[in-house]
Amino acid sequence: MRMPAFVRLTVRNIVVNIDPGTLIFMLGLPTLYLFVMGFMFQGINPNGGLVVQYHGIAIKYTTFLAPGIIALQAFTAGNIGGSMLWSDRRWGMFEQIMVGPFRRSEYLLGIIFVSIIFALVGSAIMIGFAFTIPVRFNITLAGIGLFILTMVVGTMLFSSIFLIISGIAKSMQAYNTITILLFFLLDFASTAFYPITNSTPGWLHVIAGGNPLSFISDILRESFISGVDYNSLYYSGILFVAMLIFFVLSLRVYKNIRSGI
Amino acid sequence: MDYLHEDQYEVVVENVKKSYDGKKLALDGISFHIKKGEIYGLLGKNGAGKSTTIKILTTLINFDSGNCNIAGYDLRKDSSKIRKIIGVVQQEESFDFTTVEKNFKLTGMLWEVPKNIREERMEKLIDLFGLQEIRKKRMYDLSGGQKKRVQVAREFMHEMKVLFLDEPTVGLDPIMRRKILQYIREQAKNGLTILFTTQNLEEADMICDRIGIIDGGKIVEEGTSEELKFKFGTLRTVKITTQTNVEKYINDIKEKIKTVNYEDISFDENKILILGKNVDRRVGDVLGSLYEMGIEVENVSIENPTLDDVFMRVVER
Ligand SMILES: Nc1ncnc2c1ncn2[C@@H]1O[C@H](COP(=O)(O)OP(=O)(O)OP(=O)(O)O)[C@@H](O)[C@H]1O
Ligand SMILES: [Mg+2]
């Protein structure tokens, strides 16, 4: 049976990237967030645990946190995807693949696919962990559908962002610095860990509100907690458009990548 | 018209020009042809345009003008077909960030080599390239030469018609270098066409059927190593040891071998040193003359030119 070129490249990307470092980054870190932050914040209010107002309902903080941690998987997987292009350029494999039986577009598909696979597998594992905390999810078919769709679109958005950085970064230091900055900015100035409330300062409100990670977190909360409605579809639409814009930008950067660094 | 000999030549490069910055030409109308099963050596100093030529022929970068044809495919129109029938070992290091074995396996998988053949080939190559002890190691734990070995060996995991090798033996120890060159030679005997770049003249001399000396982005001399040595042979010295002291025959000998066209001759008891261009090919005449004069010869030696001499003369003139 013949495997299409992009599938072969996807398999290669998975084999090359399944190493302890990547696994810790992809699963270890969010697991730590989930358990440590979940329980620590829970402890802020010793009697009865921390309760968060969400869409007018009071829910346990852990229930609020879990979809945020799942959303993080889109960011992490997109980051791993972008880093693949970076390290393939760094270690001469980009050129080697480009002189092999592949097209440029197939290489790109290979990266996007592996990111999506990592995101879906990672978030499935996080959902599993979340249930041990435990959380109170309201699982519906529409919710699962929206969850998968959001993870795919979100991962493609972050892959595109990191592909752009990989494509233009001239040195390892530059790439790492930008990645780490983005990591902190997008992770912590988002609604992944805490809700935006009336007491949130205006500037943070703007950053967190425009942060794609907030969009993904909020859509996932609707998928798992409050239920899919018109509102969630509206946010998904915005996420999708943002993804398209960054995807087209990343294609342009990608097309112009010259061999070598 | 350019491809008059299309089936005779596996690689056709005609008047190719390339500039990276739009000003300076990295390739300035390079032309050469490689026959099927031939090893063609591109010999040139740093910055001569060897890697640029290889990058163009392997579809990695564009060229400004000229024509290229590989195994019957036009480089401009059929680049994706070309990529399916070539192998490339680039000058820069290149490896998957994992173990030696996985690098082989992944290459086999990417090229759709059936699994059983994949294993068999990998074992053979690991043996041949002396990688048995490091096969489980991660690539980044290897020495420079070991990495290079993996990089070259890995490329033989898949079938190909034309192989491009950009300085594949840099950093290898002499034993390994010889082994790898021998292996490459064998592949050419089985019909593989090879473009090989090097700065090591001895190496080019050893395995290339034909050599093109590239300088300033074009081929400035081309031929077999013998032809080049003959054409650009430096002064050679013929050293003759005789049984008798020759000093009293000096004038007679000079007179007799005038036709040899030597540039200098010197005598020292029972030694004669004759210096001149291609004098080595007139040794027979010299010995005949000495014999006629009754001078017994004990030993004759000729210092041969090396490809180094040729190279120095060509690129420095
Ligand atoms: N990416 C690039 N951008 C600009 N100029 C380049 C680039 N690559 C090569 N050049 C220039 O093109 C010329 C030919 O370079 P090339 O790499 O083909 O030389 P080479 O014969 O392979 O040399 P070496 O023996 O050092 O590998 C050089 O003058 C080089 O500076
Ligand atoms: Mg070079």
Coordinates of C-alpha atoms and ligand atoms in Angstrom, one line a residue:
Chain A
M1 CA 0.0 0.0 0.0
R2 CA 1.4 3.4 -1.0
M3 CA 1.5 6.1 1.6
P4 CA 1.0 9.6 0.2
A5 CA 4.1 11.8 0.5
F6 CA 2.7 14.0 3.2
V7 CA 1.7 11.0 5.3
R8 CA 5.3 9.7 5.1
L9 CA 6.5 13.1 6.2
T10 CA 4.1 13.1 9.0
V11 CA 5.3 9.7 10.2
R12 CA 8.8 11.0 10.0
N13 CA 8.0 14.1 12.0
I14 CA 6.4 12.0 14.7
V15 CA 9.3 9.6 14.9
V16 CA 11.8 12.4 15.1
N17 CA 9.9 14.4 17.6
I18 CA 8.9 11.7 20.1
D19 CA 11.7 12.4 22.5
P20 CA 11.5 13.1 26.3
G21 CA 12.0 16.8 25.9
T22 CA 9.0 17.2 23.6
L23 CA 6.8 14.9 25.7
I24 CA 7.6 16.9 28.8
F25 CA 6.9 20.1 27.0
M26 CA 3.7 18.8 25.5
L27 CA 2.3 16.7 28.4
G28 CA 4.3 17.2 31.5
L29 CA 4.0 21.0 31.7
P30 CA 0.2 21.2 31.3
T31 CA -0.3 18.2 33.6
L32 CA 1.6 20.1 36.2
Y33 CA -0.5 23.2 35.6
L34 CA -3.7 21.2 35.8
F35 CA -2.9 19.5 39.1
V36 CA -0.7 22.0 40.9
M37 CA -2.6 25.1 39.9
G38 CA -5.9 23.4 40.2
F39 CA -5.3 22.2 43.7
M40 CA -3.3 25.3 44.9
F41 CA -6.0 27.7 43.8
Q42 CA -8.6 25.5 45.1
G43 CA -6.9 25.9 48.5
I44 CA -7.3 29.7 48.4
N45 CA -10.6 29.2 49.9
P46 CA -10.2 26.4 52.5
N47 CA -13.9 25.9 53.0
G48 CA -15.7 24.6 49.9
G49 CA -12.9 25.5 47.4
L50 CA -12.5 28.3 44.9
V51 CA -15.6 29.1 42.9
V52 CA -15.5 31.1 39.7
Q53 CA -18.4 33.0 38.2
Y54 CA -18.7 31.8 34.6
H55 CA -21.6 33.0 32.4
G56 CA -23.5 33.8 35.5
I57 CA -23.1 30.3 37.0
A58 CA -20.8 29.5 39.9
I59 CA -18.4 26.7 39.0
K60 CA -15.5 25.1 40.7
Y61 CA -12.1 26.6 39.7
T62 CA -10.8 23.2 38.5
T63 CA -13.7 22.9 36.2
F64 CA -13.0 26.3 34.9
L65 CA -9.2 25.6 34.5
A66 CA -9.4 22.3 32.7
P67 CA -10.6 23.6 29.3
G68 CA -7.9 26.3 29.5
I69 CA -5.3 23.6 29.9
I70 CA -6.7 21.6 27.1
A71 CA -6.6 24.8 24.9
L72 CA -2.9 25.1 25.8
Q73 CA -2.4 22.0 23.7
A74 CA -3.1 23.9 20.5
F75 CA -0.4 26.4 21.4
T76 CA 2.1 23.7 22.4
A77 CA 1.5 21.5 19.4
G78 CA 1.7 24.6 17.1
N79 CA 4.9 25.5 18.7
I80 CA 6.3 22.0 18.2
G81 CA 5.2 22.1 14.5
G82 CA 7.0 25.5 13.9
S83 CA 10.1 24.3 15.7
M84 CA 10.2 21.3 13.4
L85 CA 10.8 23.7 10.4
W86 CA 13.3 25.5 12.5
S87 CA 15.3 22.4 13.4
D88 CA 15.0 21.0 9.9
R89 CA 16.6 24.1 8.6
R90 CA 19.2 24.1 11.4
W91 CA 20.2 20.5 10.8
G92 CA 20.1 20.5 7.1
M93 CA 17.1 18.3 6.7
F94 CA 14.9 20.9 5.1
E95 CA 17.3 21.0 2.1
Q96 CA 17.6 17.2 2.2
I97 CA 13.9 16.7 2.0
M98 CA 13.6 19.4 -0.6
V99 CA 15.9 17.5 -2.9
G100 CA 14.0 14.3 -2.3
P101 CA 10.7 13.0 -3.8
F102 CA 8.6 15.7 -2.2
R103 CA 7.0 19.0 -3.0
R104 CA 7.2 22.0 -0.7
S105 CA 3.5 21.9 0.0
E106 CA 3.8 18.3 1.1
Y107 CA 6.5 19.2 3.6
L108 CA 4.2 21.9 5.0
L109 CA 1.2 19.5 5.2
G110 CA 3.5 17.1 7.1
I111 CA 4.1 19.7 9.7
I112 CA 0.5 20.8 10.0
F113 CA -0.7 17.2 10.3
V114 CA 1.7 16.3 13.0
S115 CA 0.8 19.4 15.0
I116 CA -2.9 18.5 14.7
I117 CA -2.2 14.9 15.7
F118 CA -0.2 16.1 18.7
A119 CA -2.8 18.6 19.7
L120 CA -5.7 16.0 19.6
V121 CA -3.8 13.3 21.3
G122 CA -2.5 15.7 23.9
S123 CA -5.9 17.2 24.6
A124 CA -7.5 13.8 24.9
I125 CA -4.9 12.9 27.5
M126 CA -5.6 16.2 29.3
I127 CA -9.3 15.5 29.3
G128 CA -8.6 12.1 30.8
F129 CA -6.5 13.8 33.6
A130 CA -9.1 16.4 34.2
F131 CA -11.7 13.8 35.1
T132 CA -9.4 12.7 37.9
I133 CA -9.4 16.1 39.6
P134 CA -12.4 15.9 39.2
V135 CA -14.3 18.3 36.9
R136 CA -17.9 18.6 36.1
F137 CA -18.2 18.5 32.3
N138 CA -21.4 18.4 30.4
I139 CA -20.5 16.2 27.4
T140 CA -22.6 16.5 24.3
L141 CA -22.1 15.5 20.7
A142 CA -22.1 19.1 19.5
G143 CA -19.6 19.9 22.3
I144 CA -17.2 17.1 21.1
G145 CA -17.6 18.3 17.5
L146 CA -16.8 21.9 18.4
F147 CA -13.9 20.8 20.6
I148 CA -12.3 18.8 17.7
L149 CA -12.9 21.6 15.2
T150 CA -11.5 24.3 17.6
M151 CA -8.4 22.3 18.4
V152 CA -7.8 21.8 14.6
V153 CA -8.3 25.4 13.8
G154 CA -6.4 26.6 16.9
T155 CA -3.5 24.4 16.2
M156 CA -3.3 25.5 12.6
L157 CA -3.3 29.1 13.8
F158 CA -0.5 28.6 16.2
S159 CA 1.5 26.4 13.7
S160 CA 1.2 29.3 11.2
I161 CA 2.5 31.8 13.8
F162 CA 5.4 29.6 14.7
L163 CA 6.1 28.7 11.1
I164 CA 6.4 32.5 10.4
I165 CA 8.9 32.9 13.2
S166 CA 10.9 29.8 12.1
G167 CA 10.9 31.1 8.6
I168 CA 12.3 34.5 9.4
A169 CA 14.5 33.8 12.5
K170 CA 18.1 34.1 11.7
S171 CA 19.5 32.4 14.8
M172 CA 18.7 29.9 17.5
Q173 CA 18.8 32.7 20.1
A174 CA 16.3 34.8 18.2
Y175 CA 14.0 31.9 17.7
N176 CA 14.1 30.8 21.3
T177 CA 13.7 34.3 22.7
I178 CA 10.6 35.0 20.6
T179 CA 9.1 31.7 21.4
I180 CA 9.6 32.1 25.2
L181 CA 8.2 35.6 25.1
L182 CA 5.2 34.5 23.2
F183 CA 4.8 31.6 25.5
F184 CA 4.5 33.8 28.6
L185 CA 2.5 36.5 27.0
L186 CA -0.1 34.2 25.4
D187 CA -0.3 31.7 28.2
F188 CA -0.7 34.1 31.1
A189 CA -2.4 37.0 29.5
S190 CA -5.3 34.8 28.5
T191 CA -8.4 33.4 29.9
A192 CA -6.8 29.9 30.1
F193 CA -6.1 30.2 33.8
Y194 CA -8.4 32.9 35.0
P195 CA -11.6 34.6 34.0
I196 CA -11.7 38.2 32.9
T197 CA -13.8 40.1 35.5
N198 CA -14.8 43.6 36.2
S199 CA -11.7 44.1 38.3
T200 CA -9.3 43.1 35.4
P201 CA -7.4 46.2 34.3
G202 CA -8.4 47.6 30.9
W203 CA -5.1 47.0 29.1
L204 CA -5.0 43.3 30.3
H205 CA -8.6 43.1 29.3
V206 CA -7.6 44.0 25.7
I207 CA -4.6 41.7 25.5
A208 CA -6.4 38.8 27.1
G209 CA -9.5 39.4 25.0
G210 CA -7.6 39.5 21.7
N211 CA -5.4 36.6 22.6
P212 CA -6.3 33.5 20.4
L213 CA -5.6 31.3 23.4
S214 CA -8.5 33.0 25.2
F215 CA -10.8 32.4 22.2
I216 CA -9.9 28.7 22.2
S217 CA -10.3 28.4 26.0
D218 CA -13.7 30.1 25.9
I219 CA -15.0 28.0 23.0
L220 CA -13.8 24.9 24.8
R221 CA -15.6 26.0 28.0
E222 CA -18.7 26.3 26.0
S223 CA -18.2 22.9 24.5
F224 CA -17.7 21.3 27.8
I225 CA -19.5 23.3 30.4
S226 CA -22.2 25.7 29.3
G227 CA -23.1 24.1 26.0
V228 CA -22.7 25.1 22.3
D229 CA -24.7 28.1 21.2
Y230 CA -24.8 30.9 18.7
N231 CA -22.1 32.7 20.7
S232 CA -19.6 29.8 20.5
L233 CA -20.1 29.6 16.7
Y234 CA -19.5 33.4 16.4
Y235 CA -16.2 33.0 18.3
S236 CA -15.2 30.0 16.2
G237 CA -15.8 32.0 13.1
I238 CA -13.4 34.8 14.3
L239 CA -10.8 32.1 15.2
F240 CA -11.2 30.6 11.8
V241 CA -10.7 33.9 10.0
A242 CA -7.6 34.7 12.2
M243 CA -6.3 31.3 11.3
L244 CA -6.8 31.9 7.6
I245 CA -4.9 35.2 7.7
F246 CA -1.9 33.8 9.6
F247 CA -2.0 30.7 7.4
V248 CA -1.7 32.8 4.2
L249 CA 1.0 34.9 5.8
S250 CA 2.9 31.7 6.8
L251 CA 2.6 30.4 3.2
R252 CA 4.2 33.6 1.9
V253 CA 7.1 33.3 4.4
Y254 CA 7.4 29.6 3.7
K255 CA 7.6 30.1 0.0
N256 CA 10.4 32.5 0.3
I257 CA 12.5 30.4 2.7
R258 CA 15.8 30.0 1.0
S259 CA 17.9 27.0 1.7
G260 CA 20.3 27.4 4.6
I261 CA 20.1 29.9 7.4
Chain B
M1 CA 19.3 21.1 -30.5
D2 CA 20.9 21.4 -27.1
Y3 CA 20.0 17.8 -26.4
L4 CA 21.4 16.3 -29.5
H5 CA 23.0 13.6 -27.4
E6 CA 20.1 13.3 -25.1
D7 CA 20.3 9.5 -24.6
Q8 CA 24.0 9.5 -24.5
Y9 CA 24.3 11.9 -21.6
E10 CA 22.6 11.5 -18.3
V11 CA 23.5 15.0 -17.2
V12 CA 23.6 17.9 -19.5
V13 CA 24.6 21.4 -18.3
E14 CA 24.7 24.1 -20.9
N15 CA 25.8 27.7 -20.4
V16 CA 24.2 28.1 -17.0
K17 CA 24.5 31.4 -15.3
K18 CA 23.5 32.2 -11.7
S19 CA 23.8 35.3 -9.6
Y20 CA 22.7 35.3 -5.9
D21 CA 22.6 39.1 -5.6
G22 CA 21.9 40.2 -9.2
K23 CA 25.4 41.6 -9.5
K24 CA 28.2 39.0 -9.0
L25 CA 28.0 35.8 -11.1
A26 CA 28.4 32.7 -9.0
L27 CA 28.1 30.7 -12.2
D28 CA 29.3 32.3 -15.3
G29 CA 28.1 30.1 -18.2
I30 CA 29.1 26.7 -16.9
S31 CA 28.8 23.7 -19.3
F32 CA 29.6 20.1 -19.0
H33 CA 28.1 16.7 -19.8
I34 CA 28.2 13.4 -17.9
K35 CA 27.6 10.1 -19.5
K36 CA 25.6 7.3 -17.9
G37 CA 27.7 5.4 -15.4
E38 CA 30.4 8.0 -15.4
I39 CA 31.9 9.7 -12.4
Y40 CA 32.5 13.3 -13.2
G41 CA 34.6 15.3 -10.8
L42 CA 34.2 19.0 -10.3
L43 CA 37.4 20.3 -9.0
G44 CA 37.8 23.9 -7.8
K45 CA 38.9 26.1 -5.0
N46 CA 36.7 27.7 -2.4
G47 CA 33.9 29.8 -3.9
A48 CA 34.5 28.4 -7.4
G49 CA 30.9 27.5 -7.8
K50 CA 30.8 23.8 -7.1
S51 CA 28.0 23.8 -4.5
T52 CA 26.0 26.3 -6.5
T53 CA 26.1 24.0 -9.4
I54 CA 25.0 21.1 -7.3
K55 CA 22.2 23.1 -5.7
I56 CA 20.9 24.1 -9.1
L57 CA 21.0 20.6 -10.5
T58 CA 19.3 19.2 -7.5
T59 CA 16.4 21.7 -7.9
L60 CA 17.2 23.5 -4.6
I61 CA 17.8 26.9 -6.2
N62 CA 16.9 28.6 -9.5
F63 CA 19.3 29.6 -12.2
D64 CA 19.1 32.7 -14.4
S65 CA 19.8 31.3 -17.8
G66 CA 21.1 28.3 -19.7
N67 CA 19.8 24.7 -19.9
C68 CA 20.0 21.6 -17.8
N69 CA 18.8 18.2 -18.4
I70 CA 18.9 15.2 -16.1
A71 CA 18.1 11.7 -17.2
G72 CA 16.1 13.2 -20.0
Y73 CA 14.1 15.6 -17.9
D74 CA 14.3 19.3 -18.3
L75 CA 15.3 20.9 -15.0
R76 CA 12.9 23.9 -15.5
K77 CA 9.9 21.8 -16.3
D78 CA 10.3 18.5 -14.6
S79 CA 11.9 19.3 -11.3
S80 CA 9.7 17.1 -9.2
K81 CA 10.3 14.1 -11.6
I82 CA 14.0 14.8 -11.3
R83 CA 13.9 14.7 -7.5
K84 CA 12.5 11.2 -7.6
I85 CA 15.6 9.8 -9.5
I86 CA 18.5 11.6 -7.8
G87 CA 20.4 11.2 -4.6
V88 CA 22.2 14.1 -2.9
V89 CA 24.8 14.4 -0.3
Q90 CA 25.1 18.0 0.4
Q91 CA 28.2 19.7 1.7
E92 CA 26.6 20.9 4.9
E93 CA 25.8 18.3 7.5
S94 CA 22.3 17.0 7.5
F95 CA 20.6 14.6 9.8
D96 CA 17.5 13.7 11.6
F97 CA 17.8 14.5 15.3
T98 CA 17.6 10.9 16.4
T99 CA 19.7 7.8 16.3
V100 CA 21.9 6.5 13.5
E101 CA 19.7 3.6 12.8
K102 CA 16.6 5.7 12.7
N103 CA 18.2 8.0 10.2
F104 CA 18.6 5.0 7.9
K105 CA 15.1 3.7 8.5
L106 CA 13.5 7.1 8.0
T107 CA 15.3 7.6 4.7
G108 CA 14.1 4.2 3.5
M109 CA 10.6 5.0 4.6
L110 CA 10.6 8.4 3.0
W111 CA 11.7 6.9 -0.3
E112 CA 9.1 4.1 0.0
V113 CA 11.7 1.3 0.1
P114 CA 9.9 -1.9 1.0
K115 CA 10.4 -2.8 4.6
N116 CA 12.4 -6.0 4.1
I117 CA 14.7 -4.4 1.6
R118 CA 15.1 -1.5 4.0
E119 CA 16.4 -3.6 6.8
E120 CA 18.7 -5.6 4.5
R121 CA 20.2 -2.5 3.0
M122 CA 20.6 -0.8 6.3
E123 CA 22.6 -3.7 7.7
K124 CA 24.8 -3.8 4.6
L125 CA 25.5 -0.1 4.7
I126 CA 26.1 0.0 8.5
D127 CA 28.7 -2.8 8.0
L128 CA 30.3 -1.2 5.0
F129 CA 30.7 2.2 6.4
G130 CA 31.9 1.0 9.8
L131 CA 28.9 2.2 11.8
Q132 CA 28.2 -1.0 13.7
E133 CA 29.5 0.3 17.1
I134 CA 27.6 3.6 16.8
R135 CA 24.4 2.4 15.3
K136 CA 22.3 3.0 18.5
K137 CA 23.9 6.4 19.2
R138 CA 22.2 9.7 18.7
M139 CA 23.5 11.7 15.8
Y140 CA 24.6 14.7 17.9
D141 CA 26.8 12.4 20.0
L142 CA 28.9 11.5 16.9
S143 CA 32.2 12.9 15.8
G144 CA 32.3 15.0 12.6
G145 CA 33.7 12.2 10.5
Q146 CA 31.1 9.7 11.9
K147 CA 28.3 12.1 11.0
K148 CA 29.6 12.5 7.5
R149 CA 29.8 8.7 7.1
V150 CA 26.2 8.3 8.1
Q151 CA 25.2 11.1 5.8
V152 CA 26.9 9.5 2.8
A153 CA 25.8 5.9 3.7
R154 CA 22.2 6.9 4.3
E155 CA 21.8 8.2 0.7
F156 CA 22.4 4.7 -0.6
M157 CA 19.2 3.5 1.1
H158 CA 17.3 4.4 -2.0
E159 CA 17.5 3.7 -5.7
M160 CA 18.6 6.5 -8.0
K161 CA 19.9 7.2 -11.4
V162 CA 22.1 10.2 -10.7
L163 CA 24.0 10.9 -7.5
F164 CA 25.4 14.3 -6.5
L165 CA 28.1 14.3 -3.9
D166 CA 29.3 17.6 -2.6
E167 CA 32.7 17.0 -1.0
P168 CA 31.6 13.8 0.6
T169 CA 35.0 12.8 2.0
V170 CA 35.9 15.9 4.0
G171 CA 36.9 15.0 7.5
L172 CA 37.2 11.2 6.9
D173 CA 40.2 9.3 7.9
P174 CA 42.3 7.8 5.0
I175 CA 41.0 4.2 5.4
M176 CA 37.4 5.2 5.5
R177 CA 37.9 7.6 2.6
R178 CA 39.4 4.8 0.5
K179 CA 36.5 2.5 1.4
I180 CA 33.9 5.0 0.6
L181 CA 35.5 5.9 -2.7
Q182 CA 35.7 2.3 -3.6
Y183 CA 32.0 1.8 -2.9
I184 CA 31.1 4.8 -5.0
R185 CA 33.3 3.4 -7.8
E186 CA 31.4 0.1 -7.6
Q187 CA 28.0 1.9 -7.9
A188 CA 29.2 3.7 -11.0
K189 CA 30.1 0.3 -12.5
N190 CA 26.5 -0.7 -12.0
G191 CA 25.4 2.2 -14.0
L192 CA 25.0 5.0 -11.5
T193 CA 26.0 8.4 -12.9
I194 CA 27.8 10.5 -10.4
L195 CA 28.7 14.2 -10.0
F196 CA 31.4 14.5 -7.4
T197 CA 33.0 17.7 -6.1
T198 CA 36.2 17.8 -4.2
Q199 CA 39.2 19.9 -3.5
N200 CA 41.3 16.8 -3.0
L201 CA 43.1 16.2 -6.2
E202 CA 44.4 12.8 -5.3
E203 CA 40.9 11.7 -4.7
A204 CA 39.6 13.0 -8.0
D205 CA 42.5 11.3 -9.7
M206 CA 41.5 8.0 -8.0
I207 CA 37.9 7.8 -8.9
C208 CA 36.8 10.2 -11.5
D209 CA 36.4 9.2 -15.1
R210 CA 36.6 12.8 -16.2
I211 CA 37.4 15.9 -14.4
G212 CA 36.3 19.5 -14.9
I213 CA 38.3 22.2 -13.3
I214 CA 35.9 24.9 -12.3
D215 CA 37.1 28.5 -11.6
G216 CA 35.1 31.7 -11.5
G217 CA 31.9 29.8 -12.1
K218 CA 32.9 28.1 -15.3
I219 CA 34.8 25.0 -16.5
V220 CA 38.2 26.2 -17.4
E221 CA 39.7 22.7 -18.2
E222 CA 38.2 19.3 -18.8
G223 CA 39.5 15.8 -19.5
T224 CA 40.6 12.6 -17.9
S225 CA 43.1 12.9 -15.2
E226 CA 45.7 11.6 -17.6
E227 CA 44.8 14.1 -20.2
L228 CA 45.0 17.0 -17.8
K229 CA 48.3 15.8 -16.4
F230 CA 49.7 15.5 -19.9
K231 CA 48.5 18.9 -21.0
F232 CA 49.6 20.7 -17.9
G233 CA 52.4 18.5 -16.8
T234 CA 55.0 20.5 -15.1
L235 CA 58.7 20.0 -15.7
R236 CA 59.7 16.5 -15.1
T237 CA 62.9 15.1 -14.0
V238 CA 64.5 12.0 -15.4
K239 CA 67.2 10.6 -13.1
I240 CA 69.7 8.1 -14.6
T241 CA 72.3 6.2 -12.6
T242 CA 75.1 4.7 -14.6
Q243 CA 77.8 2.2 -13.7
T244 CA 80.6 4.3 -15.0
N245 CA 81.5 7.9 -14.2
V246 CA 79.9 10.0 -16.9
E247 CA 81.7 13.3 -16.3
K248 CA 84.2 12.8 -19.1
Y249 CA 81.3 12.2 -21.6
I250 CA 79.4 15.3 -20.8
N251 CA 79.8 17.1 -24.2
D252 CA 79.2 13.9 -26.2
I253 CA 76.0 13.1 -24.3
K254 CA 74.7 16.7 -24.6
E255 CA 75.3 16.5 -28.3
K256 CA 73.7 13.1 -28.8
I257 CA 70.4 13.9 -26.9
K258 CA 69.9 17.4 -28.3
T259 CA 66.6 16.3 -29.9
V260 CA 65.1 15.5 -26.5
N261 CA 64.4 19.2 -25.9
Y262 CA 65.4 19.3 -22.3
E263 CA 65.6 22.5 -20.4
D264 CA 68.5 21.6 -18.2
I265 CA 70.9 18.7 -17.7
S266 CA 73.4 18.1 -15.0
F267 CA 76.0 15.5 -14.3
D268 CA 77.4 14.2 -11.1
E269 CA 79.9 11.3 -11.2
N270 CA 77.6 8.4 -12.2
K271 CA 74.3 10.4 -12.2
I272 CA 72.6 12.3 -15.0
L273 CA 69.6 14.6 -14.2
I274 CA 67.5 15.7 -17.2
L275 CA 64.9 18.3 -16.6
G276 CA 62.3 19.4 -19.2
K277 CA 58.7 19.3 -20.2
N278 CA 57.6 15.8 -21.1
V279 CA 61.2 14.5 -21.0
D280 CA 59.9 11.4 -19.5
R281 CA 58.5 10.3 -22.8
R282 CA 61.9 10.5 -24.4
V283 CA 63.6 8.3 -21.9
G284 CA 63.9 5.6 -24.6
D285 CA 66.0 7.9 -26.8
V286 CA 68.3 8.9 -24.0
L287 CA 68.9 5.3 -23.0
G288 CA 69.6 4.4 -26.6
S289 CA 72.2 7.1 -27.0
L290 CA 73.9 6.1 -23.8
Y291 CA 73.9 2.5 -24.9
E292 CA 75.5 3.5 -28.2
M293 CA 78.3 5.2 -26.3
G294 CA 78.9 2.1 -24.2
I295 CA 77.6 3.6 -21.0
E296 CA 75.9 0.9 -18.9
V297 CA 72.7 2.1 -17.1
E298 CA 72.0 0.9 -13.6
N299 CA 68.7 2.7 -12.8
V300 CA 66.2 5.1 -14.3
S301 CA 63.6 7.0 -12.3
I302 CA 61.0 9.6 -13.4
E303 CA 59.2 12.0 -11.2
N304 CA 55.6 12.2 -12.3
P305 CA 53.4 15.3 -12.2
T306 CA 50.5 15.2 -9.9
L307 CA 47.0 16.5 -10.4
D308 CA 48.1 19.1 -7.8
D309 CA 50.5 20.5 -10.3
V310 CA 47.8 20.7 -12.9
F311 CA 45.4 22.3 -10.6
M312 CA 47.9 25.0 -9.4
R313 CA 48.8 25.8 -12.9
V314 CA 45.2 26.1 -14.2
V315 CA 43.7 28.1 -11.4
E316 CA 46.6 30.4 -10.9
R317 CA 47.4 31.3 -14.5
Ligands
LIG1 N1 23.5 31.9 -0.4 C1 24.4 32.6 -1.0 N2 24.2 34.0 -1.1 C2 25.1 34.8 -1.7 N3 26.2 34.3 -2.3 C3 26.5 33.0 -2.3 C4 25.6 32.1 -1.6 N4 26.1 30.8 -1.7 C5 27.2 31.0 -2.4 N5 27.5 32.3 -2.7 C6 28.6 32.8 -3.5 O1 28.7 32.1 -4.7 C7 30.0 31.8 -5.1 C8 30.1 30.3 -5.3 O2 29.9 29.6 -4.1 P1 29.8 28.0 -3.9 O3 29.3 27.7 -2.6 O4 29.2 27.4 -5.1 O5 31.4 27.6 -3.9 P2 32.1 26.2 -3.8 O6 32.9 25.9 -5.0 O7 31.1 25.2 -3.4 O8 33.1 26.5 -2.6 P3 33.6 25.6 -1.4 O9 34.8 24.8 -1.9 O10 34.1 26.5 -0.4 O11 32.5 24.7 -0.9 C9 30.9 32.3 -3.9 O12 31.4 33.5 -4.3 C10 29.9 32.5 -2.8 O13 30.3 33.5 -2.0
MG2 MG 30.9 24.1 -1.7

